[in-house]
PDB file of N, CA and C in Angstrom:
ATOM      1  N   UNK A   1     145.888 -71.692  12.837  1.00  0.00           N
ATOM      2  CA  UNK A   1     145.544 -72.076  11.391  1.00  0.00           C
ATOM      3  C   UNK A   1     145.595 -70.754  10.561  1.00  0.00           C
ATOM      4  N   UNK A   2     145.907 -70.830   9.388  1.00  0.00           N
ATOM      5  CA  UNK A   2     145.736 -69.661   8.467  1.00  0.00           C
ATOM      6  C   UNK A   2     144.203 -69.581   8.085  1.00  0.00           C
ATOM      7  N   UNK A   3     143.825 -68.360   8.030  1.00  0.00           N
ATOM      8  CA  UNK A   3     142.409 -68.205   7.776  1.00  0.00           C
ATOM      9  C   UNK A   3     142.357 -67.504   6.341  1.00  0.00           C
ATOM     10  N   UNK A   4     141.498 -68.098   5.493  1.00  0.00           N
ATOM     11  CA  UNK A   4     141.372 -67.356   4.118  1.00  0.00           C
ATOM     12  C   UNK A   4     139.784 -66.757   3.925  1.00  0.00           C
ATOM     13  N   UNK A   5     139.781 -65.582   4.145  1.00  0.00           N
ATOM     14  CA  UNK A   5     138.424 -65.005   4.114  1.00  0.00           C
ATOM     15  C   UNK A   5     137.581 -65.490   5.332  1.00  0.00           C
ATOM     16  N   UNK A   6     138.188 -65.676   6.275  1.00  0.00           N
ATOM     17  CA  UNK A   6     137.334 -66.196   7.648  1.00  0.00           C
ATOM     18  C   UNK A   6     137.124 -67.724   7.763  1.00  0.00           C
ATOM     19  N   UNK A   7     137.758 -68.392   6.749  1.00  0.00           N
ATOM     20  CA  UNK A   7     137.653 -69.812   6.893  1.00  0.00           C
ATOM     21  C   UNK A   7     138.943 -70.542   6.947  1.00  0.00           C
ATOM     22  N   UNK A   8     139.046 -71.221   8.033  1.00  0.00           N
ATOM     23  CA  UNK A   8     140.526 -71.736   8.182  1.00  0.00           C
ATOM     24  C   UNK A   8     140.720 -73.321   7.747  1.00  0.00           C
ATOM     25  N   UNK A   9     139.542 -74.021   7.310  1.00  0.00           N
ATOM     26  CA  UNK A   9     139.845 -75.405   6.883  1.00  0.00           C
ATOM     27  C   UNK A   9     139.610 -75.347   5.429  1.00  0.00           C
ATOM     28  N   UNK A  10     140.930 -75.730   4.751  1.00  0.00           N
ATOM     29  CA  UNK A  10     141.082 -75.591   3.329  1.00  0.00           C
ATOM     30  C   UNK A  10     140.057 -76.495   2.583  1.00  0.00           C
ATOM     31  N   UNK A  11     139.505 -77.486   2.953  1.00  0.00           N
ATOM     32  CA  UNK A  11     138.508 -78.234   2.120  1.00  0.00           C
ATOM     33  C   UNK A  11     137.071 -77.412   2.261  1.00  0.00           C
ATOM     34  N   UNK A  12     136.911 -76.408   3.035  1.00  0.00           N
ATOM     35  CA  UNK A  12     135.650 -75.754   3.070  1.00  0.00           C
ATOM     36  C   UNK A  12     135.902 -74.391   2.484  1.00  0.00           C
ATOM     37  N   UNK A  13     137.225 -73.899   1.914  1.00  0.00           N
ATOM     38  CA  UNK A  13     137.286 -72.550   1.320  1.00  0.00           C
ATOM     39  C   UNK A  13     136.439 -72.523   0.020  1.00  0.00           C
ATOM     40  N   UNK A  14     135.874 -71.505  -0.244  1.00  0.00           N
ATOM     41  CA  UNK A  14     135.031 -71.457  -1.528  1.00  0.00           C
ATOM     42  C   UNK A  14     135.472 -70.141  -2.082  1.00  0.00           C
ATOM     43  N   UNK A  15     135.133 -69.759  -3.423  1.00  0.00           N
ATOM     44  CA  UNK A  15     135.471 -68.436  -4.150  1.00  0.00           C
ATOM     45  C   UNK A  15     135.290 -67.480  -3.179  1.00  0.00           C
ATOM     46  N   UNK A  16     134.161 -67.410  -2.673  1.00  0.00           N
ATOM     47  CA  UNK A  16     133.726 -66.239  -1.689  1.00  0.00           C
ATOM     48  C   UNK A  16     134.776 -65.792  -0.731  1.00  0.00           C
ATOM     49  N   UNK A  17     135.326 -66.823  -0.129  1.00  0.00           N
ATOM     50  CA  UNK A  17     136.390 -66.687   1.009  1.00  0.00           C
ATOM     51  C   UNK A  17     137.633 -65.992   0.298  1.00  0.00           C
ATOM     52  N   UNK A  18     138.045 -66.511  -0.827  1.00  0.00           N
ATOM     53  CA  UNK A  18     139.160 -65.893  -1.706  1.00  0.00           C
ATOM     54  C   UNK A  18     138.797 -64.306  -2.019  1.00  0.00           C
ATOM     55  N   UNK A  19     137.652 -64.241  -2.345  1.00  0.00           N
ATOM     56  CA  UNK A  19     137.068 -62.883  -2.535  1.00  0.00           C
ATOM     57  C   UNK A  19     137.230 -61.905  -1.396  1.00  0.00           C
ATOM     58  N   UNK A  20     136.893 -62.495  -0.267  1.00  0.00           N
ATOM     59  CA  UNK A  20     136.762 -61.820   0.938  1.00  0.00           C
ATOM     60  C   UNK A  20     138.307 -61.421   1.275  1.00  0.00           C
ATOM     61  N   UNK A  21     139.181 -62.318   1.160  1.00  0.00           N
ATOM     62  CA  UNK A  21     140.662 -62.254   1.350  1.00  0.00           C
ATOM     63  C   UNK A  21     141.303 -61.070   0.617  1.00  0.00           C
ATOM     64  N   UNK A  22     140.839 -61.211  -0.732  1.00  0.00           N
ATOM     65  CA  UNK A  22     141.298 -60.106  -1.799  1.00  0.00           C
ATOM     66  C   UNK A  22     141.015 -58.720  -1.248  1.00  0.00           C
ATOM     67  N   UNK A  23     139.511 -58.528  -0.885  1.00  0.00           N
ATOM     68  CA  UNK A  23     139.024 -57.368  -0.432  1.00  0.00           C
ATOM     69  C   UNK A  23     139.766 -56.889   0.928  1.00  0.00           C
ATOM     70  N   UNK A  24     139.872 -57.856   1.660  1.00  0.00           N
ATOM     71  CA  UNK A  24     140.600 -57.556   3.130  1.00  0.00           C
ATOM     72  C   UNK A  24     142.051 -56.926   2.808  1.00  0.00           C
ATOM     73  N   UNK A  25     142.680 -57.503   1.818  1.00  0.00           N
ATOM     74  CA  UNK A  25     144.122 -57.014   1.289  1.00  0.00           C
ATOM     75  C   UNK A  25     144.142 -55.680   0.400  1.00  0.00           C
ATOM     76  N   UNK A  26     142.915 -55.357  -0.037  1.00  0.00           N
ATOM     77  CA  UNK A  26     142.782 -54.197  -0.940  1.00  0.00           C
ATOM     78  C   UNK A  26     143.418 -54.502  -2.319  1.00  0.00           C
ATOM     79  N   UNK A  27     143.279 -55.982  -2.642  1.00  0.00           N
ATOM     80  CA  UNK A  27     143.717 -56.277  -3.893  1.00  0.00           C
ATOM     81  C   UNK A  27     142.628 -56.505  -4.898  1.00  0.00           C
ATOM     82  N   UNK A  28     142.426 -56.056  -6.148  1.00  0.00           N
ATOM     83  CA  UNK A  28     141.614 -56.378  -7.100  1.00  0.00           C
ATOM     84  C   UNK A  28     141.506 -57.864  -7.036  1.00  0.00           C
ATOM     85  N   UNK A  29     140.295 -58.524  -7.316  1.00  0.00           N
ATOM     86  CA  UNK A  29     140.176 -59.862  -7.228  1.00  0.00           C
ATOM     87  C   UNK A  29     140.766 -60.600  -8.505  1.00  0.00           C
ATOM     88  N   UNK A  30     140.756 -59.980  -9.713  1.00  0.00           N
ATOM     89  CA  UNK A  30     141.097 -60.769 -10.648  1.00  0.00           C
ATOM     90  C   UNK A  30     142.707 -60.869 -10.630  1.00  0.00           C
ATOM     91  N   UNK A  31     143.396 -59.826 -10.099  1.00  0.00           N
ATOM     92  CA  UNK A  31     144.789 -59.866  -9.805  1.00  0.00           C
ATOM     93  C   UNK A  31     145.226 -60.781  -8.808  1.00  0.00           C
ATOM     94  N   UNK A  32     144.417 -60.977  -7.798  1.00  0.00           N
ATOM     95  CA  UNK A  32     144.553 -61.898  -6.811  1.00  0.00           C
ATOM     96  C   UNK A  32     144.431 -63.266  -7.225  1.00  0.00           C
ATOM     97  N   UNK A  33     143.350 -63.440  -8.123  1.00  0.00           N
ATOM     98  CA  UNK A  33     142.981 -64.808  -8.646  1.00  0.00           C
ATOM     99  C   UNK A  33     144.224 -65.479  -9.451  1.00  0.00           C
ATOM    100  N   UNK A  34     144.794 -64.355 -10.316  1.00  0.00           N
ATOM    101  CA  UNK A  34     146.049 -64.735 -10.996  1.00  0.00           C
ATOM    102  C   UNK A  34     147.063 -65.179 -10.453  1.00  0.00           C
ATOM    103  N   UNK A  35     147.325 -64.422  -9.257  1.00  0.00           N
ATOM    104  CA  UNK A  35     148.504 -64.648  -8.472  1.00  0.00           C
ATOM    105  C   UNK A  35     148.520 -65.803  -7.673  1.00  0.00           C
ATOM    106  N   UNK A  36     147.281 -66.350  -7.070  1.00  0.00           N
ATOM    107  CA  UNK A  36     146.946 -67.388  -6.408  1.00  0.00           C
ATOM    108  C   UNK A  36     147.255 -68.794  -7.438  1.00  0.00           C
ATOM    109  N   UNK A  37     146.690 -68.509  -8.541  1.00  0.00           N
ATOM    110  CA  UNK A  37     146.766 -69.612  -9.756  1.00  0.00           C
ATOM    111  C   UNK A  37     148.252 -69.815 -10.048  1.00  0.00           C
ATOM    112  N   UNK A  38     149.060 -68.769 -10.083  1.00  0.00           N
ATOM    113  CA  UNK A  38     150.524 -68.883 -10.414  1.00  0.00           C
ATOM    114  C   UNK A  38     151.174 -69.496  -9.212  1.00  0.00           C
ATOM    115  N   UNK A  39     150.816 -69.212  -7.984  1.00  0.00           N
ATOM    116  CA  UNK A  39     151.510 -69.692  -6.789  1.00  0.00           C
ATOM    117  C   UNK A  39     151.192 -71.198  -6.617  1.00  0.00           C
ATOM    118  N   UNK A  40     149.967 -71.523  -6.899  1.00  0.00           N
ATOM    119  CA  UNK A  40     149.374 -72.893  -6.796  1.00  0.00           C
ATOM    120  C   UNK A  40     150.219 -73.675  -7.816  1.00  0.00           C
ATOM    121  N   UNK A  41     150.555 -73.237  -9.121  1.00  0.00           N
ATOM    122  CA  UNK A  41     151.301 -74.082 -10.012  1.00  0.00           C
ATOM    123  C   UNK A  41     152.860 -74.083  -9.648  1.00  0.00           C
ATOM    124  N   UNK A  42     153.375 -73.270  -9.075  1.00  0.00           N
ATOM    125  CA  UNK A  42     154.714 -73.124  -8.580  1.00  0.00           C
ATOM    126  C   UNK A  42     155.108 -73.922  -7.331  1.00  0.00           C
ATOM    127  N   UNK A  43     154.135 -74.135  -6.506  1.00  0.00           N
ATOM    128  CA  UNK A  43     154.492 -74.720  -5.213  1.00  0.00           C
ATOM    129  C   UNK A  43     155.003 -76.022  -5.225  1.00  0.00           C
ATOM    130  N   UNK A  44     154.575 -76.884  -6.190  1.00  0.00           N
ATOM    131  CA  UNK A  44     154.937 -78.273  -6.507  1.00  0.00           C
ATOM    132  C   UNK A  44     156.472 -78.381  -6.790  1.00  0.00           C
ATOM    133  N   UNK A  45     156.612 -77.469  -7.805  1.00  0.00           N
ATOM    134  CA  UNK A  45     158.055 -77.347  -8.298  1.00  0.00           C
ATOM    135  C   UNK A  45     159.071 -76.890  -7.293  1.00  0.00           C
ATOM    136  N   UNK A  46     158.674 -75.746  -6.538  1.00  0.00           N
ATOM    137  CA  UNK A  46     159.663 -75.267  -5.444  1.00  0.00           C
ATOM    138  C   UNK A  46     159.703 -76.498  -4.246  1.00  0.00           C
ATOM    139  N   UNK A  47     158.735 -77.258  -3.996  1.00  0.00           N
ATOM    140  CA  UNK A  47     159.006 -78.378  -3.095  1.00  0.00           C
ATOM    141  C   UNK A  47     159.835 -79.309  -3.567  1.00  0.00           C
ATOM    142  N   UNK A  48     159.675 -79.629  -4.803  1.00  0.00           N
ATOM    143  CA  UNK A  48     160.618 -80.671  -5.449  1.00  0.00           C
ATOM    144  C   UNK A  48     162.120 -80.207  -5.483  1.00  0.00           C
ATOM    145  N   UNK A  49     162.387 -79.121  -5.726  1.00  0.00           N
ATOM    146  CA  UNK A  49     163.668 -78.513  -5.867  1.00  0.00           C
ATOM    147  C   UNK A  49     164.199 -78.410  -4.225  1.00  0.00           C
ATOM    148  N   UNK A  50     163.482 -78.197  -3.355  1.00  0.00           N
ATOM    149  CA  UNK A  50     164.027 -78.175  -1.835  1.00  0.00           C
ATOM    150  C   UNK A  50     164.197 -79.534  -1.347  1.00  0.00           C
ATOM    151  N   UNK A  51     163.206 -80.341  -1.733  1.00  0.00           N
ATOM    152  CA  UNK A  51     163.400 -81.824  -1.444  1.00  0.00           C
ATOM    153  C   UNK A  51     164.760 -82.513  -1.959  1.00  0.00           C
ATOM    154  N   UNK A  52     165.068 -82.341  -3.218  1.00  0.00           N
ATOM    155  CA  UNK A  52     166.169 -82.665  -3.987  1.00  0.00           C
ATOM    156  C   UNK A  52     167.382 -82.158  -3.325  1.00  0.00           C
ATOM    157  N   UNK A  53     167.423 -80.843  -2.909  1.00  0.00           N
ATOM    158  CA  UNK A  53     168.724 -80.257  -2.212  1.00  0.00           C
ATOM    159  C   UNK A  53     168.714 -80.871  -1.010  1.00  0.00           C
ATOM    160  N   UNK A  54     167.700 -81.011  -0.116  1.00  0.00           N
ATOM    161  CA  UNK A  54     167.861 -81.784   1.187  1.00  0.00           C
ATOM    162  C   UNK A  54     168.428 -83.102   0.998  1.00  0.00           C
ATOM    163  N   UNK A  55     167.740 -83.964   0.044  1.00  0.00           N
ATOM    164  CA  UNK A  55     168.031 -85.225  -0.066  1.00  0.00           C
ATOM    165  C   UNK A  55     169.669 -85.536  -0.617  1.00  0.00           C
ATOM    166  N   UNK A  56     169.965 -84.483  -1.270  1.00  0.00           N
ATOM    167  CA  UNK A  56     171.455 -84.535  -1.894  1.00  0.00           C
ATOM    168  C   UNK A  56     172.326 -84.300  -0.671  1.00  0.00           C
ATOM    169  N   UNK A  57     171.887 -83.609   0.223  1.00  0.00           N
ATOM    170  CA  UNK A  57     172.994 -83.359   1.495  1.00  0.00           C
ATOM    171  C   UNK A  57     172.567 -84.217   2.655  1.00  0.00           C
ATOM    172  N   UNK A  58     171.598 -84.830   2.641  1.00  0.00           N
ATOM    173  CA  UNK A  58     171.206 -85.520   3.860  1.00  0.00           C
ATOM    174  C   UNK A  58     170.667 -87.013   3.540  1.00  0.00           C
ATOM    175  N   UNK A  59     170.495 -87.497   2.397  1.00  0.00           N
ATOM    176  CA  UNK A  59     170.013 -88.734   1.991  1.00  0.00           C
ATOM    177  C   UNK A  59     168.503 -88.599   1.786  1.00  0.00           C
ATOM    178  N   UNK A  60     167.786 -89.815   1.426  1.00  0.00           N
ATOM    179  CA  UNK A  60     166.477 -89.855   1.092  1.00  0.00           C
ATOM    180  C   UNK A  60     165.784 -89.686   2.532  1.00  0.00           C
ATOM    181  N   UNK A  61     164.618 -88.995   2.319  1.00  0.00           N
ATOM    182  CA  UNK A  61     163.758 -88.874   3.482  1.00  0.00           C
ATOM    183  C   UNK A  61     162.344 -89.287   2.979  1.00  0.00           C
ATOM    184  N   UNK A  62     161.890 -90.456   3.341  1.00  0.00           N
ATOM    185  CA  UNK A  62     160.501 -91.020   2.734  1.00  0.00           C
ATOM    186  C   UNK A  62     159.390 -90.153   3.202  1.00  0.00           C
ATOM    187  N   UNK A  63     159.509 -89.474   4.232  1.00  0.00           N
ATOM    188  CA  UNK A  63     158.344 -88.561   4.823  1.00  0.00           C
ATOM    189  C   UNK A  63     158.008 -87.435   3.920  1.00  0.00           C
ATOM    190  N   UNK A  64     158.882 -87.324   3.027  1.00  0.00           N
ATOM    191  CA  UNK A  64     158.567 -86.101   1.959  1.00  0.00           C
ATOM    192  C   UNK A  64     157.451 -86.639   1.226  1.00  0.00           C
ATOM    193  N   UNK A  65     157.214 -87.800   0.942  1.00  0.00           N
ATOM    194  CA  UNK A  65     156.073 -88.118  -0.111  1.00  0.00           C
ATOM    195  C   UNK A  65     154.739 -87.784   0.626  1.00  0.00           C
ATOM    196  N   UNK A  66     154.749 -87.941   1.905  1.00  0.00           N
ATOM    197  CA  UNK A  66     153.539 -87.298   2.657  1.00  0.00           C
ATOM    198  C   UNK A  66     153.274 -86.184   2.557  1.00  0.00           C
ATOM    199  N   UNK A  67     154.339 -85.148   2.595  1.00  0.00           N
ATOM    200  CA  UNK A  67     154.240 -83.811   2.440  1.00  0.00           C
ATOM    201  C   UNK A  67     153.931 -83.378   0.904  1.00  0.00           C
ATOM    202  N   UNK A  68     154.366 -84.055   0.104  1.00  0.00           N
ATOM    203  CA  UNK A  68     154.056 -83.826  -1.321  1.00  0.00           C
ATOM    204  C   UNK A  68     152.430 -84.005  -1.650  1.00  0.00           C
ATOM    205  N   UNK A  69     152.345 -85.251  -0.863  1.00  0.00           N
ATOM    206  CA  UNK A  69     150.664 -85.758  -1.124  1.00  0.00           C
ATOM    207  C   UNK A  69     149.650 -84.526  -0.547  1.00  0.00           C
ATOM    208  N   UNK A  70     150.036 -83.980   0.618  1.00  0.00           N
ATOM    209  CA  UNK A  70     149.350 -83.094   1.354  1.00  0.00           C
ATOM    210  C   UNK A  70     149.534 -81.786   0.405  1.00  0.00           C
ATOM    211  N   UNK A  71     150.643 -81.297  -0.023  1.00  0.00           N
ATOM    212  CA  UNK A  71     150.624 -80.113  -1.051  1.00  0.00           C
ATOM    213  C   UNK A  71     149.790 -80.342  -2.371  1.00  0.00           C
ATOM    214  N   UNK A  72     149.790 -81.605  -2.740  1.00  0.00           N
ATOM    215  CA  UNK A  72     148.980 -81.810  -4.090  1.00  0.00           C
ATOM    216  C   UNK A  72     147.403 -81.643  -3.601  1.00  0.00           C
ATOM    217  N   UNK A  73     146.962 -82.192  -2.518  1.00  0.00           N
ATOM    218  CA  UNK A  73     145.333 -82.105  -2.077  1.00  0.00           C
ATOM    219  C   UNK A  73     145.250 -80.693  -1.854  1.00  0.00           C
ATOM    220  N   UNK A  74     145.951 -79.911  -1.149  1.00  0.00           N
ATOM    221  CA  UNK A  74     145.717 -78.439  -0.956  1.00  0.00           C
ATOM    222  C   UNK A  74     145.763 -77.696  -2.146  1.00  0.00           C
ATOM    223  N   UNK A  75     146.573 -78.052  -3.115  1.00  0.00           N
ATOM    224  CA  UNK A  75     146.683 -77.322  -4.432  1.00  0.00           C
ATOM    225  C   UNK A  75     145.223 -77.700  -5.272  1.00  0.00           C
ATOM    226  N   UNK A  76     144.858 -78.833  -5.100  1.00  0.00           N
ATOM    227  CA  UNK A  76     143.665 -79.278  -5.906  1.00  0.00           C
ATOM    228  C   UNK A  76     142.490 -78.417  -5.304  1.00  0.00           C
ATOM    229  N   UNK A  77     142.377 -78.428  -3.825  1.00  0.00           N
ATOM    230  CA  UNK A  77     141.298 -77.811  -3.116  1.00  0.00           C
ATOM    231  C   UNK A  77     141.144 -76.335  -3.541  1.00  0.00           C
ATOM    232  N   UNK A  78     142.525 -75.894  -3.592  1.00  0.00           N
ATOM    233  CA  UNK A  78     142.483 -74.268  -3.681  1.00  0.00           C
ATOM    234  C   UNK A  78     142.002 -74.014  -5.167  1.00  0.00           C
ATOM    235  N   UNK A  79     142.323 -74.930  -6.200  1.00  0.00           N
ATOM    236  CA  UNK A  79     142.106 -74.587  -7.560  1.00  0.00           C
ATOM    237  C   UNK A  79     140.531 -74.717  -7.730  1.00  0.00           C
ATOM    238  N   UNK A  80     139.825 -75.805  -7.073  1.00  0.00           N
ATOM    239  CA  UNK A  80     138.489 -76.020  -6.929  1.00  0.00           C
ATOM    240  C   UNK A  80     137.898 -75.027  -6.408  1.00  0.00           C
ATOM    241  N   UNK A  81     138.233 -74.263  -5.480  1.00  0.00           N
ATOM    242  CA  UNK A  81     137.456 -73.080  -4.934  1.00  0.00           C
ATOM    243  C   UNK A  81     137.330 -72.072  -5.697  1.00  0.00           C
ATOM    244  N   UNK A  82     138.180 -71.893  -6.715  1.00  0.00           N
ATOM    245  CA  UNK A  82     137.954 -70.969  -7.758  1.00  0.00           C
ATOM    246  C   UNK A  82     136.879 -71.210  -8.942  1.00  0.00           C
ATOM    247  N   UNK A  83     136.459 -72.395  -9.012  1.00  0.00           N
ATOM    248  CA  UNK A  83     135.447 -72.908  -9.898  1.00  0.00           C
ATOM    249  C   UNK A  83     134.235 -72.294  -9.827  1.00  0.00           C
TER     250      UNK A  83
END
């Protein structure tokens, strides 16, 4: 599993973990924070574009709803970690 500042459980990630990751990457935290926010906002749109393309070629795939729900949950948890 991916570790964020030493924590691999997304529901336990706090701001301090993101700060540690930014430090580990030698990126100023404010720049890192802005980038994570932009990525968080864009991931659902990117997923929807990929889903539509897949389904236009292969037909409906109901399991994508579960993937979307997991993405939304992780997005909310990531945003909450910065509060």
